[in-house]
mmCIF file of C-alpha atoms in Angstrom:
data_model
loop_
_atom_site.group_PDB
_atom_site.id
_atom_site.type_symbol
_atom_site.label_atom_id
_atom_site.label_comp_id
_atom_site.label_asym_id
_atom_site.label_seq_id
_atom_site.Cartn_x
_atom_site.Cartn_y
_atom_site.Cartn_z
ATOM 1 C CA MET N 258 -24.001 -0.729 -8.818
ATOM 2 C CA ARG N 259 -24.633 -4.048 -10.551
ATOM 3 C CA ALA N 260 -26.407 -7.062 -8.541
ATOM 4 C CA PHE N 261 -24.236 -9.380 -6.771
ATOM 5 C CA THR N 262 -24.568 -12.548 -4.453
ATOM 6 C CA TYR N 263 -23.218 -12.421 -0.766
ATOM 7 C CA GLU N 264 -22.115 -14.628 1.843
ATOM 8 C CA ARG N 265 -20.227 -14.451 5.332
ATOM 9 C CA ALA N 266 -17.435 -16.969 5.511
ATOM 10 C CA THR N 267 -16.911 -18.951 8.566
ATOM 11 C CA SER N 268 -13.124 -20.263 7.997
ATOM 12 C CA ALA N 269 -10.176 -18.606 6.220
ATOM 13 C CA ALA N 270 -9.748 -21.664 3.948
ATOM 14 C CA GLY N 271 -13.570 -21.514 3.247
ATOM 15 C CA ALA N 272 -13.415 -17.913 2.398
ATOM 16 C CA ALA N 273 -10.367 -18.719 0.044
ATOM 17 C CA ALA N 274 -12.590 -21.556 -1.502
ATOM 18 C CA ALA N 275 -15.691 -19.417 -1.981
ATOM 19 C CA VAL N 276 -13.730 -16.924 -3.969
ATOM 20 C CA ALA N 277 -11.633 -19.341 -6.041
ATOM 21 C CA HIS N 278 -14.691 -21.108 -7.159
ATOM 22 C CA HIS N 279 -16.320 -18.014 -8.503
ATOM 23 C CA ALA N 280 -14.529 -16.211 -11.194
ATOM 24 C CA GLY N 281 -16.119 -12.973 -10.540
ATOM 25 C CA ALA N 282 -15.870 -13.216 -6.582
ATOM 26 C CA LYS N 283 -14.177 -10.723 -4.113
ATOM 27 C CA PHE N 284 -13.343 -10.701 -0.563
ATOM 28 C CA LEU N 285 -15.174 -8.111 1.486
ATOM 29 C CA GLY N 286 -13.349 -6.383 4.309
ATOM 30 C CA GLY N 287 -13.766 -3.003 5.555
ATOM 31 C CA GLY N 288 -15.178 -2.050 2.055
ATOM 32 C CA THR N 289 -13.630 1.470 2.185
ATOM 33 C CA ASN N 290 -12.064 1.022 -1.407
ATOM 34 C CA LEU N 291 -14.152 -1.795 -2.966
ATOM 35 C CA LEU N 292 -17.577 -0.437 -2.410
ATOM 36 C CA ASP N 293 -16.617 2.923 -3.885
ATOM 37 C CA LEU N 294 -15.180 1.183 -6.941
ATOM 38 C CA MET N 295 -18.435 -1.077 -7.193
ATOM 39 C CA LYS N 296 -20.559 2.166 -7.303
ATOM 40 C CA LEU N 297 -18.419 3.410 -10.158
ATOM 41 C CA GLU N 298 -18.674 0.134 -11.989
ATOM 42 C CA ILE N 299 -14.779 -0.013 -11.997
ATOM 43 C CA GLU N 300 -15.145 -3.228 -9.768
ATOM 44 C CA THR N 301 -18.029 -5.529 -10.879
ATOM 45 C CA PRO N 302 -17.912 -8.452 -8.785
ATOM 46 C CA THR N 303 -20.776 -10.977 -8.841
ATOM 47 C CA HIS N 304 -20.177 -12.456 -5.480
ATOM 48 C CA LEU N 305 -18.850 -10.999 -2.257
ATOM 49 C CA VAL N 306 -17.492 -13.061 0.599
ATOM 50 C CA ASP N 307 -17.602 -11.270 3.789
ATOM 51 C CA ILE N 308 -14.609 -12.203 6.221
ATOM 52 C CA GLN N 309 -15.545 -10.154 9.409
ATOM 53 C CA ASP N 310 -16.441 -13.164 11.230
ATOM 54 C CA LEU N 311 -13.005 -14.986 10.954
ATOM 55 C CA LYS N 312 -11.382 -13.721 13.912
ATOM 56 C CA LEU N 313 -8.487 -12.122 11.894
ATOM 57 C CA ASP N 314 -8.444 -8.913 14.318
ATOM 58 C CA GLN N 315 -5.748 -9.779 16.863
ATOM 59 C CA ILE N 316 -2.262 -8.328 17.186
ATOM 60 C CA GLU N 317 0.165 -10.884 18.890
ATOM 61 C CA ALA N 318 3.710 -11.242 19.706
ATOM 62 C CA THR N 319 5.673 -13.596 17.685
ATOM 63 C CA HIS N 320 8.114 -16.199 19.006
ATOM 64 C CA ASP N 321 11.167 -14.166 17.843
ATOM 65 C CA GLY N 322 9.969 -10.789 19.174
ATOM 66 C CA GLY N 323 8.217 -9.534 16.378
ATOM 67 C CA LEU N 324 4.531 -8.646 15.812
ATOM 68 C CA ARG N 325 1.679 -10.658 13.955
ATOM 69 C CA ILE N 326 -1.085 -8.158 12.841
ATOM 70 C CA GLY N 327 -4.497 -9.965 11.804
ATOM 71 C CA ALA N 328 -5.769 -9.143 8.281
ATOM 72 C CA PHE N 329 -8.909 -7.673 9.823
ATOM 73 C CA VAL N 330 -7.370 -5.433 12.331
ATOM 74 C CA SER N 331 -8.457 -1.663 11.650
ATOM 75 C CA ASN N 332 -5.904 1.041 10.975
ATOM 76 C CA THR N 333 -6.960 2.892 14.056
ATOM 77 C CA THR N 334 -6.427 -0.069 16.144
ATOM 78 C CA LEU N 335 -3.133 -0.825 14.709
ATOM 79 C CA SER N 336 -1.850 2.558 14.791
ATOM 80 C CA ALA N 337 -2.939 3.014 18.449
ATOM 81 C CA ASN N 338 -1.384 -0.275 19.512
ATOM 82 C CA PRO N 339 1.221 0.288 22.380
ATOM 83 C CA ARG N 340 3.799 -2.084 20.943
ATOM 84 C CA VAL N 341 3.492 -0.517 17.536
ATOM 85 C CA ARG N 342 3.791 2.967 18.864
ATOM 86 C CA ARG N 343 6.833 2.048 20.862
ATOM 87 C CA ASP N 344 8.717 -0.422 18.657
ATOM 88 C CA TYR N 345 7.353 0.505 15.024
ATOM 89 C CA ALA N 346 6.637 4.233 15.363
ATOM 90 C CA VAL N 347 7.153 4.754 11.565
ATOM 91 C CA LEU N 348 4.121 2.564 10.943
ATOM 92 C CA THR N 349 1.992 4.468 13.429
ATOM 93 C CA ARG N 350 2.852 7.729 11.814
ATOM 94 C CA ALA N 351 2.314 6.567 8.188
ATOM 95 C CA ILE N 352 -1.205 5.323 9.202
ATOM 96 C CA GLN N 353 -2.030 8.337 10.777
ATOM 97 C CA ALA N 354 -1.080 10.424 7.859
ATOM 98 C CA GLY N 355 -3.554 8.637 5.793
ATOM 99 C CA ALA N 356 -7.327 9.181 4.935
ATOM 100 C CA SER N 357 -9.587 10.411 7.742
ATOM 101 C CA GLY N 358 -10.357 9.121 11.339
ATOM 102 C CA GLN N 359 -13.575 7.742 10.182
ATOM 103 C CA LEU N 360 -12.053 5.561 7.203
ATOM 104 C CA ARG N 361 -9.126 4.653 9.432
ATOM 105 C CA ASN N 362 -11.811 3.023 11.898
ATOM 106 C CA LYS N 363 -13.233 0.818 9.032
ATOM 107 C CA ALA N 364 -10.033 0.279 6.873
ATOM 108 C CA THR N 365 -8.376 -3.108 7.537
ATOM 109 C CA THR N 366 -4.711 -4.102 7.382
ATOM 110 C CA ALA N 367 -5.180 -6.503 4.374
ATOM 111 C CA GLY N 368 -7.519 -4.036 2.566
ATOM 112 C CA ASN N 369 -4.984 -1.037 3.061
ATOM 113 C CA LEU N 370 -2.492 -3.272 1.123
ATOM 114 C CA LEU N 371 -4.897 -4.182 -1.540
ATOM 115 C CA GLN N 372 -6.212 -0.577 -2.455
ATOM 116 C CA ARG N 373 -6.243 0.228 -5.972
ATOM 117 C CA THR N 374 -4.759 3.391 -7.567
ATOM 118 C CA ARG N 375 -6.388 6.665 -7.270
ATOM 119 C CA CYS N 376 -5.073 7.684 -10.962
ATOM 120 C CA PRO N 377 -7.690 10.065 -12.126
ATOM 121 C CA TYR N 378 -8.010 8.132 -15.455
ATOM 122 C CA PHE N 379 -8.607 4.943 -13.654
ATOM 123 C CA TYR N 380 -11.699 6.510 -11.941
ATOM 124 C CA ASP N 381 -12.905 8.086 -15.099
ATOM 125 C CA THR N 382 -14.767 5.394 -17.098
ATOM 126 C CA ASN N 383 -14.867 7.594 -20.096
ATOM 127 C CA GLN N 384 -11.025 7.587 -20.569
ATOM 128 C CA PRO N 385 -8.836 4.469 -21.547
ATOM 129 C CA CYS N 386 -7.138 2.710 -18.793
ATOM 130 C CA ASN N 387 -5.096 -0.460 -19.144
ATOM 131 C CA LYS N 388 -5.344 -1.019 -15.356
ATOM 132 C CA ARG N 389 -9.357 -0.872 -15.442
ATOM 133 C CA THR N 390 -9.869 -2.243 -19.144
ATOM 134 C CA PRO N 391 -6.588 -4.371 -20.357
ATOM 135 C CA GLY N 392 -5.762 -3.236 -23.815
ATOM 136 C CA SER N 393 -7.599 -0.099 -23.997
ATOM 137 C CA GLY N 394 -4.609 2.301 -23.697
ATOM 138 C CA CYS N 395 -3.390 4.573 -21.066
ATOM 139 C CA ALA N 396 -4.985 8.209 -21.080
ATOM 140 C CA ALA N 397 -2.273 9.218 -18.403
ATOM 141 C CA ILE N 398 0.675 8.897 -20.798
ATOM 142 C CA GLY N 399 0.442 12.114 -22.647
ATOM 143 C CA GLY N 400 -2.180 13.405 -20.318
ATOM 144 C CA TYR N 401 -2.109 15.150 -16.861
ATOM 145 C CA SER N 402 0.233 13.178 -14.866
ATOM 146 C CA ARG N 403 1.307 15.584 -11.995
ATOM 147 C CA GLN N 404 0.085 13.040 -9.341
ATOM 148 C CA LEU N 405 1.381 9.853 -11.164
ATOM 149 C CA ALA N 406 4.679 7.775 -11.034
ATOM 150 C CA VAL N 407 8.147 8.603 -12.068
ATOM 151 C CA ILE N 408 9.857 5.357 -11.674
ATOM 152 C CA GLY N 409 8.661 1.574 -11.974
ATOM 153 C CA THR N 410 6.356 2.555 -14.946
ATOM 154 C CA SER N 411 5.915 0.915 -18.190
ATOM 155 C CA ASP N 412 4.637 1.814 -21.781
ATOM 156 C CA THR N 413 1.149 0.614 -20.353
ATOM 157 C CA CYS N 414 0.830 2.389 -17.125
ATOM 158 C CA ILE N 415 2.104 5.204 -14.993
ATOM 159 C CA ALA N 416 -0.245 4.875 -12.033
ATOM 160 C CA THR N 417 1.102 5.164 -8.563
ATOM 161 C CA TYR N 418 0.335 2.897 -5.554
ATOM 162 C CA PRO N 419 -1.606 5.348 -3.230
ATOM 163 C CA GLY N 420 -1.205 3.967 0.328
ATOM 164 C CA ASP N 421 0.816 5.099 3.356
ATOM 165 C CA MET N 422 0.835 1.948 5.553
ATOM 166 C CA ALA N 423 2.466 -0.226 3.038
ATOM 167 C CA VAL N 424 5.477 2.151 2.638
ATOM 168 C CA ALA N 425 6.279 1.946 6.299
ATOM 169 C CA LEU N 426 5.976 -1.879 5.962
ATOM 170 C CA ARG N 427 8.337 -1.902 3.222
ATOM 171 C CA ALA N 428 10.869 0.063 5.422
ATOM 172 C CA LEU N 429 10.235 -2.460 8.227
ATOM 173 C CA ASP N 430 10.724 -5.505 5.841
ATOM 174 C CA ALA N 431 7.346 -6.857 6.940
ATOM 175 C CA THR N 432 5.875 -10.182 5.415
ATOM 176 C CA VAL N 433 2.363 -11.221 4.394
ATOM 177 C CA GLU N 434 0.795 -14.303 5.111
ATOM 178 C CA THR N 435 -1.905 -16.004 3.244
ATOM 179 C CA VAL N 436 -3.970 -19.172 2.921
ATOM 180 C CA ASP N 437 -5.563 -20.565 -0.481
ATOM 181 C CA ALA N 438 -8.653 -22.755 -1.184
ATOM 182 C CA THR N 439 -6.849 -25.929 -0.369
ATOM 183 C CA GLY N 440 -5.717 -24.522 3.086
ATOM 184 C CA ALA N 441 -2.100 -24.153 1.978
ATOM 185 C CA THR N 442 -0.371 -21.132 3.406
ATOM 186 C CA ARG N 443 2.534 -19.103 2.116
ATOM 187 C CA VAL N 444 4.559 -15.891 3.377
ATOM 188 C CA ILE N 445 5.228 -13.249 0.889
ATOM 189 C CA PRO N 446 8.055 -10.639 1.696
ATOM 190 C CA ILE N 447 6.385 -7.068 1.338
ATOM 191 C CA ALA N 448 8.969 -6.314 -1.284
ATOM 192 C CA ASP N 449 7.602 -8.790 -3.552
ATOM 193 C CA PHE N 450 3.897 -8.373 -2.753
ATOM 194 C CA HIS N 451 3.018 -5.652 -5.077
ATOM 195 C CA ARG N 452 3.883 -5.844 -8.743
ATOM 196 C CA LEU N 453 5.244 -3.369 -11.321
ATOM 197 C CA PRO N 454 2.871 -2.777 -14.209
ATOM 198 C CA GLY N 455 4.742 -4.449 -17.047
ATOM 199 C CA ALA N 456 2.568 -5.503 -19.684
ATOM 200 C CA THR N 457 -0.315 -6.517 -17.132
ATOM 201 C CA PRO N 458 -0.845 -3.446 -15.249
ATOM 202 C CA GLU N 459 -4.372 -4.721 -14.304
ATOM 203 C CA ILE N 460 -2.716 -7.076 -11.936
ATOM 204 C CA ASP N 461 -1.675 -5.288 -8.673
ATOM 205 C CA THR N 462 -0.194 -8.076 -6.589
ATOM 206 C CA VAL N 463 1.253 -11.477 -6.590
ATOM 207 C CA LEU N 464 -1.948 -13.043 -5.033
ATOM 208 C CA ASN N 465 -3.817 -15.616 -6.779
ATOM 209 C CA HIS N 466 -7.361 -15.407 -7.282
ATOM 210 C CA GLY N 467 -9.040 -16.767 -4.091
ATOM 211 C CA GLU N 468 -5.735 -16.289 -1.941
ATOM 212 C CA LEU N 469 -6.671 -14.529 1.168
ATOM 213 C CA ILE N 470 -4.448 -12.348 3.366
ATOM 214 C CA THR N 471 -4.700 -13.634 6.759
ATOM 215 C CA ALA N 472 -1.878 -11.451 8.653
ATOM 216 C CA VAL N 473 0.976 -9.237 8.280
ATOM 217 C CA THR N 474 4.087 -9.907 10.373
ATOM 218 C CA LEU N 475 6.537 -7.617 11.457
ATOM 219 C CA PRO N 476 10.307 -8.787 12.465
ATOM 220 C CA LYS N 477 11.674 -8.095 15.707
ATOM 221 C CA PRO N 478 12.184 -4.186 16.169
ATOM 222 C CA VAL N 479 15.349 -2.604 14.945
ATOM 223 C CA GLY N 480 15.437 0.523 17.072
ATOM 224 C CA GLY N 481 16.768 3.624 15.691
ATOM 225 C CA ALA N 482 14.724 6.870 14.773
ATOM 226 C CA HIS N 483 11.432 6.109 12.889
ATOM 227 C CA ILE N 484 10.214 9.161 10.701
ATOM 228 C CA TYR N 485 7.407 9.539 8.217
ATOM 229 C CA ARG N 486 6.967 12.510 6.349
ATOM 230 C CA LYS N 487 4.133 13.119 3.678
ATOM 231 C CA VAL N 488 3.897 15.935 1.087
ATOM 232 C CA ARG N 489 0.702 16.409 -0.236
ATOM 233 C CA ASP N 490 -1.647 19.134 -1.846
ATOM 234 C CA ARG N 491 -3.716 19.687 1.265
ATOM 235 C CA ALA N 492 -3.182 19.083 4.986
ATOM 236 C CA SER N 493 -5.448 16.062 5.363
ATOM 237 C CA TYR N 494 -7.487 13.549 3.472
ATOM 238 C CA ALA N 495 -5.188 13.671 0.413
ATOM 239 C CA PHE N 496 -2.830 11.158 -1.214
ATOM 240 C CA ALA N 497 1.041 11.804 -1.212
ATOM 241 C CA LEU N 498 2.907 13.470 -3.945
ATOM 242 C CA VAL N 499 6.012 12.237 -2.153
ATOM 243 C CA SER N 500 6.155 10.351 1.096
ATOM 244 C CA VAL N 501 9.302 9.053 3.005
ATOM 245 C CA ALA N 502 9.486 6.314 5.647
ATOM 246 C CA ALA N 503 12.817 6.257 7.172
ATOM 247 C CA VAL N 504 14.480 4.236 10.019
ATOM 248 C CA VAL N 505 17.988 5.621 10.818
ATOM 249 C CA GLN N 506 20.374 4.081 13.338
ATOM 250 C CA PRO N 507 22.715 6.276 15.604
ATOM 251 C CA ASP N 508 25.688 5.135 13.372
ATOM 252 C CA GLY N 509 24.023 6.895 10.364
ATOM 253 C CA SER N 510 23.017 3.746 8.650
ATOM 254 C CA GLY N 511 19.381 2.899 7.893
ATOM 255 C CA ARG N 512 16.660 2.375 5.522
ATOM 256 C CA VAL N 513 14.305 4.390 3.517
ATOM 257 C CA ALA N 514 11.181 3.755 1.382
ATOM 258 C CA PHE N 515 9.465 6.136 -0.778
ATOM 259 C CA GLY N 516 5.503 6.536 -1.587
ATOM 260 C CA GLY N 517 3.777 8.504 -4.257
ATOM 261 C CA VAL N 518 6.462 7.845 -6.745
ATOM 262 C CA ALA N 519 5.966 4.275 -8.114
ATOM 263 C CA PRO N 520 3.256 1.590 -8.516
ATOM 264 C CA LYS N 521 4.503 -0.096 -5.366
ATOM 265 C CA PRO N 522 6.262 1.389 -2.240
ATOM 266 C CA TRP N 523 9.723 2.033 -3.526
ATOM 267 C CA ARG N 524 13.159 1.095 -1.806
ATOM 268 C CA SER N 525 16.477 -0.078 -3.082
ATOM 269 C CA ALA N 526 19.547 -1.646 -1.401
ATOM 270 C CA ALA N 527 21.770 0.907 -3.046
ATOM 271 C CA ALA N 528 19.643 4.015 -1.560
ATOM 272 C CA ASP N 529 19.738 2.315 1.852
ATOM 273 C CA ALA N 530 23.663 2.096 1.492
ATOM 274 C CA ALA N 531 23.795 5.746 0.490
ATOM 275 C CA ILE N 532 22.036 7.153 3.746
ATOM 276 C CA PRO N 533 25.230 7.960 5.500
ATOM 277 C CA HIS N 534 26.071 10.288 2.528
ATOM 278 C CA GLY N 535 23.078 12.502 2.601
ATOM 279 C CA ALA N 536 19.752 12.837 0.954
ATOM 280 C CA ALA N 537 21.018 13.821 -2.548
ATOM 281 C CA ALA N 538 23.129 10.367 -2.776
ATOM 282 C CA VAL N 539 20.089 8.440 -1.510
ATOM 283 C CA VAL N 540 17.705 9.782 -4.114
ATOM 284 C CA GLU N 541 20.319 9.391 -6.857
ATOM 285 C CA GLN N 542 20.294 5.839 -6.148
ATOM 286 C CA ALA N 543 16.813 5.271 -5.280
ATOM 287 C CA PHE N 544 15.543 7.015 -8.629
ATOM 288 C CA ALA N 545 18.050 5.834 -11.032
ATOM 289 C CA GLY N 546 16.366 5.026 -14.242
ATOM 290 C CA ALA N 547 13.337 7.124 -13.308
ATOM 291 C CA ARG N 548 11.202 8.372 -16.246
ATOM 292 C CA PRO N 549 9.410 11.308 -14.887
ATOM 293 C CA THR N 550 6.877 13.201 -17.194
ATOM 294 C CA HIS N 551 6.803 17.017 -17.863
ATOM 295 C CA ASP N 552 4.043 17.333 -15.272
ATOM 296 C CA ASN N 553 5.658 15.250 -12.382
ATOM 297 C CA SER N 554 9.500 15.719 -12.827
ATOM 298 C CA PHE N 555 9.192 17.968 -9.779
ATOM 299 C CA LYS N 556 8.907 14.819 -7.522
ATOM 300 C CA LEU N 557 12.605 13.931 -7.820
ATOM 301 C CA THR N 558 13.383 17.195 -6.340
ATOM 302 C CA LEU N 559 10.529 16.961 -3.729
ATOM 303 C CA ALA N 560 11.666 13.587 -2.822
ATOM 304 C CA LYS N 561 15.235 14.774 -2.047
ATOM 305 C CA ARG N 562 13.844 17.733 0.004
ATOM 306 C CA THR N 563 11.377 15.525 1.793
ATOM 307 C CA LEU N 564 14.106 13.041 2.794
ATOM 308 C CA ALA N 565 16.325 15.781 3.876
ATOM 309 C CA ALA N 566 13.639 17.258 6.046
ATOM 310 C CA ALA N 567 13.330 13.768 7.599
ATOM 311 C CA MET N 568 16.958 13.315 8.213
ATOM 312 C CA ALA N 569 17.240 16.727 9.894
ATOM 313 C CA GLN N 570 14.171 15.552 11.940
ATOM 314 C CA VAL N 571 16.407 12.575 12.898
ATOM 315 C CA ARG N 572 19.508 14.697 13.763
ATOM 316 C CA THR N 573 17.286 17.089 16.148
ATOM 317 C CA ALA N 574 15.285 14.132 17.747
#
C-alpha cells in the first residue's frame, strides 16, 4: 500500500471540497472495497477523506411516504429496518444475499453503490484492463469470461457490476442524493447513476470528482410481492452469476431488474411490460441486443429460469 494523507471531515460540503481540491483524493466510508483495492495498488489515492463523523447514518420517512436512507447507514442496519422489511422487502432480501454478516456490518449504503467490479482481470495487475489502466486493453475479451457481462458491454470492457443492493434499488426506482464542493445538491435516478463502459470503462458512475453521496431515497411503497433470487457458484460470500429483483402486483404487472449480467443493474421498460406474458417473454425483451461470449452464453438461459422460479414463488406466496 502506498503512502497517503488522511483527514476526518466535519461537514458534507467540506468533505466534498476536500476531495475536489485534491486530484488523487477519495472518500473513505466503511472501506470494505477501497482498502482491498489500495492493498493491491489498483486504487492509489494520495489523500483519504473520512466521512464517518457526518451523521449520514439515519433512516427517515419522507413527506410523500417514502424513505430516506443516509449514505453511511450500514447494510446490516438497512436490511433490518422495520419499514424496509415491511414495505421494501426486495431490498432486505437483496442485501442479505450479499457478502457476509461481518462485511454487511461495515459496508455502507453509498459504498455499496460505488463498489468496483470483481472481474478477475481487473484484480490481476499483470493483465491488461481498460477499467484499471485506460487504453491498456481488455484481457477478458478473448479470455475466460464465465462470470462477466452479456449485455451493455463495449469493445473496451465486458465487466459486470457486482452488487446486490443496487439491483433491488433499480427495481424500486430509488434516487441518489449528492452534494458537491460548492454545497450544491442534485438528485440522480438510480437508472442513470451507473454508466455503461462505452469507450471510457474506467468511469463507473455519473458522479463528478468530489461529489459526495449523502442519501438514497425510496419512493412511497408500491406493494405487491417482493422477490430477490440470486444464483451463484456457492451458497454464501459469492457474487451473482444471475440475480433477479422482482416486484409483482396481484394483477400480474410488475417490474424486474437483473444483476450479474451487465455493467450496471439491468432493467428495461419493455421487459417490465412483458411480465404478464411469462419469464421467456421478459428475458427476450430484457436481453435484446445481448452479446454473450462462448463462456457466459448460459446466463441467458439461467436468467429465464431464475426469473421463472421467482414468478413461481410469487404465485405460491
